[in-house]
Amino acid sequence: MARQQLQVLHALDVARTQRYHAWAVVIAGMGFFADAYDIFCITLVTKLLGRIYYQVPGQREPGMLPRRIEAAINGVTFCGMIVGQLLFGWLGDKVGRKMFYGKTIMLMIMGSFLSGLSFGNTADGVMATLCFFRFWLGVGIGGDYPLSATIISEYSNKRTRGSLIAAVFAMEGFGILAGCIVTLVVSATFQARFNPPAYAEDHMASVPPQADYVWRIILMVGAIPAVFTYRWRVMMPETARYTALVARDAEKAARDMSKVLKVEFSGEQDKIEGFTKDRDYGVFSRRFARRHGWHLVGAVASWFVLDIVFYSQIILQEEIFRDIKWIPEANSMSALEEAYRVARAQAIIALCGTLPGYWFTIAFVDVVGRKAIQFLGFTMMKGLMLVVAGFYHQLTQPGRRIWLVVMYAFTFFFANFGPNSTTFIIPAEIFPAHVRTTCHGISSAAGKVGAIVGTFGFLYASQRADGSNETETGYPSGIGVRASLFVLAACNVLGIIFTCLLPEPNGRSLEEVSGEPINGEDADLGDSKVLPL
């Protein structure tokens, strides 16, 4: 059957890339800039928190966060994100994409600002309030995932849709880099002003009282980009696809898009019944399982596996940096110098690997397709991790460390020019409009479950197998970095397999790739898999 569409949806599909596309990308992208800043800046200050609040007088090594506290601080944001992704994903399909778009950014503003005001009579009390505020920060960040991805997807034309969604997600790279830059500037400023000695020289003086302002300032800065985004988010019109296909108000969809595209459309309200007939099935219905069950399995599993690998890489950074001597022994630095050096090392990785990967995705996602990039990313990460794992001991020797850094940076490059970007893009394209944000929320929530597995599982697993660093880190012996890399390579193989379950949405309209009904009849799903039930 020939593909039919409402006039307004066809106009969106064939429109040239223009100002309103850029406007939408900036509005959504600034949210992701703030998201990434807020998620990753906490890893830059955890060592500083340990020195400030958990220093034991007379101890040879500087204070560290207790394992339970570090786990809570790192994990509570992910737990909030899971709640936000599922809740706002469901609400996005029930009441509209725009309705809660401003609410998520407000949660992020409040969560970032209040995190910097964490209080308590004891060290554990301060950490408890920090965890409380970061949970709600996570709820806001989580809600941003399905809403931003779906809004940009539904606003875009089919020729550059992938690049526009990727451009929103690419702002995550700038957010990570911004966190490093803010930490560098703030810690360097306080270091120059107060000039504390190394811990080995004077235990107490190595952590000046003013250091307590440093981590608070770093966390609170995350609210600034979100503040600038709020007004524009609440002014955005609802997407035409939601208004026409879910709310079933074609006249309003035509009016809204006439203002955006500067072209007059007829509402075609008489055609709505044919496009929306028998569209009341939910995500857990047999009909959805038959038509999109494998798609959801593929999206969920790919994102789950990817985040195990991606967040494990971040955890392994500290051990790798220590092995290649990028960061000196903790007792040879002051608290502020250690924060500076950690941020500098992560900024180098972000500049050399993380940022270029995002922008390669923008350039090629609409040329070679989403699945090809996802296959490439998983395959290259697998290969690089096997090489690094196989020659890890040799690569940590003087004169060879640069090769370890290069290959490690390339794993981040192919994560971002690969599944870290495409797992965000694909779920916003392959599901019907009435369950699109719900399915994206489920997929992204599965990713954050993987992030929890990667963060906590490999936090323990990456510890040296001989137990030689148990006193230094407070963690029991694990399987070591080398063995951990072999496990992550195996995870990438699973990612390759799960990618096979996904359809290729490149160059196709959202209605075509998701099999939206035409006059009450289901459209052909093309290369999509259908479950026989």
Coordinates of C-alpha atoms in Angstrom, one line a residue:
M1 CA 0.0 0.0 0.0
A2 CA 1.3 3.5 -0.8
R3 CA 2.5 5.4 2.2
Q4 CA -0.1 8.0 3.3
Q5 CA 0.4 10.8 5.8
L6 CA -1.3 13.9 7.1
Q7 CA -0.2 16.9 5.2
V8 CA 1.5 18.5 8.2
L9 CA 3.5 15.4 9.0
H10 CA 4.6 15.0 5.4
A11 CA 5.7 18.7 5.5
L12 CA 7.8 18.0 8.6
D13 CA 9.4 15.0 6.9
V14 CA 10.5 16.8 3.8
A15 CA 11.2 20.3 5.2
R16 CA 14.8 21.5 4.7
T17 CA 16.9 21.9 7.9
Q18 CA 16.2 25.4 9.1
R19 CA 16.2 27.8 12.0
Y20 CA 13.5 26.0 14.1
H21 CA 15.6 22.8 13.9
A22 CA 18.6 24.6 15.3
W23 CA 16.4 26.3 17.9
A24 CA 15.0 23.0 19.1
V25 CA 18.5 21.4 19.2
V26 CA 19.8 24.2 21.3
I27 CA 16.9 24.1 23.8
A28 CA 17.2 20.3 24.2
G29 CA 21.0 20.3 24.0
M30 CA 21.5 22.8 26.8
G31 CA 19.5 20.4 29.0
F32 CA 21.9 17.6 28.1
F33 CA 24.9 19.9 28.7
A34 CA 23.6 20.4 32.2
D35 CA 22.7 16.6 32.5
A36 CA 26.2 15.5 31.7
Y37 CA 27.8 18.2 33.9
D38 CA 25.7 17.2 36.9
I39 CA 26.2 13.4 36.4
F40 CA 30.0 13.4 35.9
C41 CA 31.1 16.4 38.1
I42 CA 30.6 14.3 41.2
T43 CA 33.4 11.9 40.2
L44 CA 35.7 14.9 40.2
V45 CA 35.1 15.8 43.8
T46 CA 34.7 12.4 45.6
K47 CA 38.4 12.4 46.6
L48 CA 38.1 15.9 47.9
L49 CA 35.0 14.9 50.0
G50 CA 36.9 12.1 51.5
R51 CA 39.7 14.4 52.6
I52 CA 37.4 17.0 54.0
Y53 CA 35.0 14.8 55.9
Y54 CA 36.7 11.5 56.6
Q55 CA 40.3 12.4 57.5
V56 CA 41.7 10.3 60.4
P57 CA 44.3 12.3 62.4
G58 CA 47.7 10.6 62.3
Q59 CA 46.8 8.3 59.4
R60 CA 49.6 7.8 56.8
E61 CA 47.2 8.2 53.8
P62 CA 44.6 11.0 53.3
G63 CA 41.0 10.4 54.2
M64 CA 38.7 8.6 51.8
L65 CA 35.0 8.2 51.5
P66 CA 33.8 5.0 53.1
R67 CA 32.8 2.4 50.6
R68 CA 29.1 2.6 51.5
I69 CA 29.1 6.4 51.2
E70 CA 30.9 6.4 47.8
A71 CA 28.5 3.8 46.5
A72 CA 25.5 5.8 47.7
I73 CA 26.8 9.1 46.2
N74 CA 27.6 7.4 42.8
G75 CA 24.5 5.3 42.7
V76 CA 21.7 7.5 44.1
T77 CA 21.7 9.7 41.0
F78 CA 21.3 6.7 38.7
C79 CA 18.4 5.5 40.9
G80 CA 16.7 8.9 40.5
M81 CA 17.3 8.7 36.7
I82 CA 15.6 5.3 36.5
V83 CA 12.6 6.8 38.2
G84 CA 12.6 9.9 36.0
Q85 CA 13.0 7.9 32.8
L86 CA 10.1 5.6 33.5
L87 CA 7.8 8.2 35.0
F88 CA 8.3 11.0 32.5
G89 CA 8.5 8.6 29.6
W90 CA 5.0 7.3 30.6
L91 CA 3.7 10.8 31.2
G92 CA 5.1 12.0 27.8
D93 CA 2.7 9.6 26.1
K94 CA -0.3 10.2 28.4
V95 CA -0.4 14.0 28.6
G96 CA 2.1 15.2 26.0
R97 CA 5.9 15.8 25.5
K98 CA 5.8 19.5 26.3
M99 CA 3.7 19.3 29.5
F100 CA 6.5 18.2 31.8
Y101 CA 9.5 19.4 29.7
G102 CA 9.9 22.5 31.9
K103 CA 9.3 20.5 35.1
T104 CA 12.3 18.2 34.4
I105 CA 14.6 21.2 34.0
M106 CA 13.3 22.7 37.2
L107 CA 14.1 19.5 39.1
M108 CA 17.6 19.7 37.7
I109 CA 18.0 23.4 38.7
M110 CA 16.9 22.7 42.3
G111 CA 18.8 19.4 42.5
S112 CA 22.1 21.0 41.4
F113 CA 21.8 24.1 43.6
L114 CA 20.6 22.3 46.7
S115 CA 23.4 19.7 46.3
G116 CA 25.9 22.5 46.9
L117 CA 24.0 23.5 50.1
S118 CA 24.1 20.0 51.6
F119 CA 24.2 20.3 55.4
G120 CA 24.5 18.2 58.5
N121 CA 25.9 18.0 62.0
T122 CA 28.2 15.1 61.1
A123 CA 30.0 14.0 58.0
D124 CA 27.5 11.2 57.4
G125 CA 24.7 13.8 57.8
V126 CA 26.2 16.0 55.0
M127 CA 26.6 13.0 52.7
A128 CA 23.0 11.9 53.4
T129 CA 21.5 15.3 52.4
L130 CA 23.8 15.3 49.4
C131 CA 22.4 11.9 48.3
F132 CA 18.8 13.1 48.9
F133 CA 19.3 16.2 46.7
R134 CA 21.2 14.2 44.0
F135 CA 18.3 11.6 43.9
W136 CA 15.9 14.4 42.8
L137 CA 18.5 15.8 40.5
G138 CA 18.6 12.3 38.9
V139 CA 14.8 12.3 38.5
G140 CA 15.0 15.5 36.5
I141 CA 17.9 14.3 34.4
G142 CA 16.1 11.0 33.8
G143 CA 13.0 12.7 32.6
D144 CA 15.0 14.7 30.1
Y145 CA 16.1 11.6 28.2
P146 CA 12.8 10.3 26.7
L147 CA 11.3 13.8 26.4
S148 CA 14.2 15.5 24.6
A149 CA 14.9 12.6 22.3
T150 CA 11.3 12.3 21.2
I151 CA 10.7 16.0 20.8
I152 CA 13.7 16.4 18.5
S153 CA 12.7 13.2 16.6
E154 CA 9.2 14.4 16.0
Y155 CA 10.3 17.9 15.0
S156 CA 12.9 16.7 12.5
N157 CA 12.8 15.9 8.8
K158 CA 13.6 12.3 7.8
R159 CA 16.8 13.3 5.9
T160 CA 18.7 14.8 8.9
R161 CA 16.8 13.4 11.9
G162 CA 19.6 11.2 13.1
S163 CA 22.1 14.1 13.0
L164 CA 19.8 16.4 14.9
I165 CA 19.1 13.9 17.7
A166 CA 22.8 13.1 17.8
A167 CA 23.6 16.9 18.1
V168 CA 21.4 17.1 21.2
F169 CA 23.2 14.1 22.8
A170 CA 26.6 15.5 21.7
M171 CA 26.1 18.3 24.2
E172 CA 26.8 15.7 26.8
G173 CA 30.5 15.8 25.7
F174 CA 30.7 19.6 26.3
G175 CA 29.0 19.1 29.7
I176 CA 31.7 16.6 30.7
L177 CA 34.4 18.9 29.5
A178 CA 32.8 21.9 31.3
G179 CA 32.8 20.0 34.5
C180 CA 36.5 19.4 34.2
I181 CA 37.2 23.0 33.3
V182 CA 35.2 24.4 36.2
T183 CA 37.0 22.0 38.6
L184 CA 40.4 23.1 37.2
V185 CA 39.6 26.8 37.5
V186 CA 38.0 26.6 41.0
S187 CA 40.7 24.2 42.5
A188 CA 43.6 26.2 40.9
T189 CA 42.2 29.4 42.2
F190 CA 41.9 28.2 45.8
Q191 CA 45.2 26.4 45.6
A192 CA 46.9 29.7 44.5
R193 CA 45.1 31.7 47.1
F194 CA 45.7 29.5 50.1
N195 CA 48.8 27.4 49.0
P196 CA 48.2 24.3 51.2
P197 CA 51.2 21.9 51.6
A198 CA 51.2 18.3 50.5
Y199 CA 49.6 15.8 52.9
A200 CA 53.0 14.2 53.7
E201 CA 54.3 17.5 54.9
D202 CA 51.3 18.6 57.1
H203 CA 48.3 16.4 57.3
M204 CA 45.8 19.0 58.6
A205 CA 47.1 22.0 56.6
S206 CA 46.8 20.0 53.4
V207 CA 43.1 20.5 53.6
P208 CA 42.3 24.1 54.2
P209 CA 38.9 25.0 55.6
Q210 CA 38.1 26.8 52.4
A211 CA 38.3 23.6 50.5
D212 CA 34.7 22.9 51.6
Y213 CA 33.6 25.7 49.3
V214 CA 35.3 24.1 46.3
W215 CA 33.1 21.1 45.9
R216 CA 30.0 23.1 46.6
I217 CA 30.7 25.7 44.0
I218 CA 31.5 22.9 41.4
L219 CA 28.1 21.2 42.0
M220 CA 26.1 24.4 42.1
V221 CA 27.5 25.7 38.7
G222 CA 25.5 22.9 37.1
A223 CA 22.3 24.8 37.7
I224 CA 23.4 27.8 35.5
P225 CA 22.9 26.3 32.0
A226 CA 19.6 24.7 33.1
V227 CA 18.3 28.1 34.3
F228 CA 18.8 29.6 30.8
T229 CA 17.0 26.7 29.2
Y230 CA 13.8 26.8 31.3
R231 CA 12.0 29.7 29.6
W232 CA 12.4 28.4 26.1
R233 CA 11.2 24.9 27.0
V234 CA 7.9 26.1 28.4
M235 CA 7.4 28.2 25.2
M236 CA 7.9 25.3 22.8
P237 CA 4.7 24.1 21.0
E238 CA 3.6 20.5 21.4
T239 CA 4.9 18.3 18.7
A240 CA 2.6 17.8 15.7
R241 CA 2.9 14.0 15.9
Y242 CA 1.7 13.9 19.5
T243 CA -1.1 16.4 18.9
A244 CA -2.4 14.7 15.7
L245 CA -1.7 11.0 16.3
V246 CA -2.1 10.7 20.0
A247 CA -4.3 13.7 21.1
R248 CA -6.1 13.3 17.8
D249 CA -6.4 17.0 17.2
A250 CA -5.2 17.5 13.6
E251 CA -6.5 21.1 13.5
K252 CA -4.3 22.2 16.4
A253 CA -1.3 20.3 15.0
A254 CA -1.7 22.2 11.7
R255 CA -2.0 25.6 13.5
D256 CA 1.1 25.0 15.7
M257 CA 3.3 23.8 12.7
S258 CA 2.0 26.7 10.5
K259 CA 3.7 29.1 13.0
V260 CA 6.9 27.0 13.0
L261 CA 7.2 26.3 9.3
K262 CA 5.6 29.6 8.1
V263 CA 3.3 27.6 5.8
E264 CA -0.4 27.2 6.0
F265 CA -1.8 23.7 6.4
S266 CA -5.3 22.3 6.4
G267 CA -6.1 20.3 9.5
E268 CA -7.5 17.2 7.7
Q269 CA -9.4 16.2 10.9
D270 CA -11.6 13.9 8.8
K271 CA -8.6 11.7 8.1
I272 CA -7.6 11.3 11.8
E273 CA -9.8 8.3 12.4
G274 CA -8.1 6.3 9.7
F275 CA -4.7 7.1 11.2
T276 CA -5.5 6.5 14.8
K277 CA -8.0 3.5 14.6
D278 CA -7.0 0.6 16.9
R279 CA -4.2 2.6 18.4
D280 CA -5.0 2.1 22.1
Y281 CA -2.8 -0.9 22.7
G282 CA -0.1 -0.5 25.3
V283 CA 3.5 -1.5 25.7
F284 CA 2.5 -4.7 27.6
S285 CA -0.2 -5.8 25.1
R286 CA 0.1 -8.9 22.9
R287 CA -0.2 -6.6 19.8
F288 CA 2.8 -4.6 20.8
A289 CA 4.8 -7.7 21.6
R290 CA 3.9 -9.1 18.2
R291 CA 4.9 -6.0 16.3
H292 CA 7.6 -4.4 18.4
G293 CA 8.6 -7.0 21.1
W294 CA 12.0 -7.7 19.5
H295 CA 12.7 -4.0 18.9
L296 CA 12.2 -3.3 22.6
V297 CA 14.3 -6.2 23.6
G298 CA 17.1 -5.0 21.3
A299 CA 16.9 -1.4 22.5
V300 CA 16.8 -2.4 26.2
A301 CA 19.6 -4.9 26.0
S302 CA 21.9 -2.8 23.8
W303 CA 21.6 0.2 26.1
F304 CA 22.0 -2.1 29.2
V305 CA 25.2 -3.7 27.9
L306 CA 26.6 -0.3 26.6
D307 CA 26.2 1.4 30.0
I308 CA 27.9 -1.5 31.8
V309 CA 30.9 -0.9 29.5
F310 CA 30.8 2.9 29.4
Y311 CA 30.5 3.5 33.1
S312 CA 33.0 0.8 33.9
Q313 CA 35.5 2.6 31.7
I314 CA 35.0 5.7 33.8
I315 CA 35.6 3.6 37.0
L316 CA 38.7 2.1 35.5
Q317 CA 40.1 5.5 34.7
E318 CA 41.4 6.1 38.2
E319 CA 43.3 2.8 38.3
I320 CA 44.7 3.3 34.8
F321 CA 45.8 6.9 35.7
R322 CA 47.5 5.6 38.8
D323 CA 49.2 2.8 36.9
I324 CA 50.6 5.2 34.2
K325 CA 51.6 7.8 36.9
W326 CA 49.4 10.5 35.5
I327 CA 48.2 11.2 39.1
P328 CA 50.9 11.1 41.8
E329 CA 50.5 9.3 45.1
A330 CA 47.7 10.9 47.2
N331 CA 50.0 11.8 50.1
S332 CA 52.3 13.8 47.9
M333 CA 49.6 16.3 47.1
S334 CA 47.2 18.7 48.9
A335 CA 43.5 18.1 48.6
L336 CA 43.1 20.9 46.0
E337 CA 46.0 19.8 43.9
E338 CA 44.6 16.2 43.8
A339 CA 41.2 17.6 42.6
Y340 CA 43.1 19.6 39.9
R341 CA 45.1 16.7 38.6
V342 CA 42.1 14.3 38.5
A343 CA 40.1 17.0 36.5
R344 CA 43.1 17.6 34.1
A345 CA 43.5 13.9 33.3
Q346 CA 39.7 13.5 32.6
A347 CA 39.7 16.7 30.5
I348 CA 42.5 15.2 28.3
I349 CA 40.4 12.0 27.7
A350 CA 37.3 14.1 27.0
L351 CA 39.1 16.3 24.4
C352 CA 40.9 13.5 22.7
G353 CA 38.3 10.7 22.7
T354 CA 34.9 11.7 24.0
L355 CA 34.1 14.9 22.1
P356 CA 35.4 13.8 18.7
G357 CA 33.3 10.6 18.9
Y358 CA 30.1 12.5 19.3
W359 CA 30.7 14.8 16.4
F360 CA 31.7 11.9 14.1
T361 CA 28.3 10.5 14.9
I362 CA 26.6 13.7 13.9
A363 CA 28.5 13.7 10.6
F364 CA 27.9 10.1 9.6
V365 CA 24.7 8.8 11.3
D366 CA 22.5 9.9 8.4
V367 CA 25.0 8.7 5.8
V368 CA 25.8 5.1 6.9
G369 CA 22.9 4.5 9.3
R370 CA 22.4 3.9 13.0
K371 CA 23.0 0.2 13.1
A372 CA 26.3 0.4 11.1
I373 CA 27.7 2.9 13.6
Q374 CA 26.4 0.8 16.6
F375 CA 28.0 -2.3 15.1
L376 CA 31.3 -0.4 14.5
G377 CA 31.4 1.0 18.0
F378 CA 30.8 -2.3 19.8
T379 CA 33.3 -4.1 17.5
M380 CA 36.1 -1.5 17.9
M381 CA 35.6 -1.3 21.7
K382 CA 35.9 -5.1 21.9
G383 CA 39.1 -5.1 19.9
L384 CA 40.7 -2.2 21.7
M385 CA 39.9 -3.7 25.1
L386 CA 41.3 -7.1 24.1
V387 CA 44.5 -5.5 23.0
V388 CA 44.9 -3.3 26.1
A389 CA 44.0 -6.3 28.4
G390 CA 46.4 -8.6 26.5
F391 CA 49.4 -6.2 26.8
Y392 CA 48.4 -4.3 30.0
H393 CA 51.5 -5.0 32.0
Q394 CA 53.8 -4.0 29.1
L395 CA 51.8 -0.9 28.4
T396 CA 52.1 0.4 31.9
Q397 CA 55.9 0.5 31.7
P398 CA 57.8 3.8 31.2
G399 CA 58.1 4.7 27.5
R400 CA 55.0 2.7 26.5
R401 CA 52.3 4.4 28.6
I402 CA 51.4 6.8 25.8
W403 CA 50.1 3.9 23.8
L404 CA 47.9 2.8 26.7
V405 CA 46.5 6.3 26.9
V406 CA 45.9 6.5 23.1
M407 CA 44.1 3.1 23.0
Y408 CA 42.1 4.0 26.1
A409 CA 41.0 7.3 24.5
F410 CA 40.0 5.5 21.4
T411 CA 37.6 3.2 23.4
F412 CA 35.8 6.4 24.5
F413 CA 35.9 7.7 20.9
F414 CA 34.2 4.5 19.6
A415 CA 31.8 4.5 22.5
N416 CA 30.5 7.9 21.4
F417 CA 31.0 7.3 17.6
G418 CA 29.0 4.2 18.3
P419 CA 26.4 2.8 20.8
N420 CA 26.6 5.6 23.4
S421 CA 25.0 7.8 20.7
T422 CA 22.9 5.4 18.8
T423 CA 21.2 3.8 21.8
F424 CA 19.8 7.2 22.5
I425 CA 18.8 7.9 18.9
I426 CA 17.1 4.6 17.8
P427 CA 14.4 4.2 20.5
A428 CA 13.1 7.7 19.6
E429 CA 12.5 6.6 16.0
I430 CA 11.3 2.9 15.9
F431 CA 8.2 2.9 18.1
P432 CA 4.7 4.2 17.4
A433 CA 3.9 7.8 18.5
H434 CA 1.5 6.7 21.3
V435 CA 4.2 4.6 23.1
R436 CA 7.3 6.4 21.9
T437 CA 8.4 8.2 25.1
T438 CA 7.4 5.2 27.2
C439 CA 9.6 2.8 25.2
H440 CA 12.5 5.3 25.2
G441 CA 12.1 5.7 28.9
I442 CA 12.2 1.9 29.4
S443 CA 15.3 1.6 27.2
S444 CA 17.2 4.4 28.9
A445 CA 16.2 3.1 32.4
A446 CA 17.7 -0.3 31.4
G447 CA 20.8 1.6 30.5
K448 CA 21.0 3.1 34.0
V449 CA 20.6 -0.3 35.5
G450 CA 23.6 -1.3 33.5
A451 CA 25.4 1.9 34.7
I452 CA 24.8 0.7 38.3
V453 CA 26.1 -2.7 37.5
G454 CA 29.1 -1.2 35.8
T455 CA 29.8 1.4 38.4
F456 CA 29.6 -0.9 41.5
G457 CA 30.5 -4.2 40.0
F458 CA 33.7 -2.9 38.4
L459 CA 34.5 -0.6 41.4
Y460 CA 35.1 -3.8 43.2
A461 CA 36.3 -6.0 40.3
S462 CA 39.0 -3.6 39.2
Q463 CA 40.9 -3.7 42.5
R464 CA 44.2 -5.6 42.3
A465 CA 43.9 -9.3 42.7
D466 CA 46.7 -9.6 45.2
G467 CA 44.9 -7.3 47.7
S468 CA 47.9 -4.9 47.7
N469 CA 45.7 -1.8 47.5
E470 CA 43.1 -2.7 50.1
T471 CA 44.7 -0.4 52.6
E472 CA 45.0 2.4 50.1
T473 CA 41.5 2.2 48.6
G474 CA 39.5 0.6 51.3
Y475 CA 38.2 -2.1 48.9
P476 CA 38.9 -5.8 49.1
S477 CA 40.9 -7.5 46.3
G478 CA 39.2 -8.0 43.0
I479 CA 40.1 -9.5 39.6
G480 CA 42.2 -6.5 38.6
V481 CA 42.0 -4.1 35.6
R482 CA 43.4 -6.6 33.1
A483 CA 40.7 -9.2 33.8
S484 CA 38.0 -6.6 34.0
L485 CA 38.9 -5.5 30.5
F486 CA 38.4 -9.0 29.2
V487 CA 34.9 -9.1 30.8
L488 CA 34.0 -5.8 29.2
A489 CA 35.2 -7.1 25.8
A490 CA 32.7 -10.0 26.2
C491 CA 30.0 -7.4 27.0
N492 CA 30.7 -5.7 23.7
V493 CA 30.1 -9.0 21.9
L494 CA 26.7 -9.2 23.5
G495 CA 26.0 -5.7 22.3
I496 CA 26.8 -6.7 18.7
I497 CA 24.3 -9.6 19.0
F498 CA 21.5 -7.4 20.4
T499 CA 22.0 -4.8 17.7
C500 CA 20.8 -7.4 15.2
L501 CA 17.3 -7.2 16.7
L502 CA 16.9 -3.5 15.8
P503 CA 15.4 -2.1 12.5
E504 CA 17.3 0.6 10.5
P505 CA 15.3 3.9 10.6
N506 CA 17.7 5.9 8.4
G507 CA 16.0 7.9 5.7
R508 CA 12.5 6.7 6.6
S509 CA 9.6 8.6 8.2
L510 CA 8.7 7.8 11.8
E511 CA 5.3 6.5 10.7
E512 CA 7.0 4.2 8.2
V513 CA 9.7 2.8 10.4
S514 CA 7.3 2.2 13.3
G515 CA 4.5 0.7 11.2
E516 CA 1.8 3.2 12.1
P517 CA -1.6 2.2 10.9
I518 CA -3.0 3.5 7.6
N519 CA -6.8 3.7 7.5
G520 CA -7.0 1.1 10.3
E521 CA -4.5 -1.3 8.6
D522 CA -1.0 -1.9 10.0
A523 CA 1.8 -0.7 7.7
D524 CA 4.6 -2.9 6.5
L525 CA 7.4 -2.9 9.0
G526 CA 10.1 -3.4 6.3
D527 CA 13.2 -5.0 7.8
S528 CA 11.7 -5.1 11.3
K529 CA 11.3 -8.3 13.2
V530 CA 7.7 -9.4 14.1
L531 CA 7.0 -11.8 16.9
P532 CA 4.6 -14.6 16.0
L533 CA 2.1 -14.9 18.9

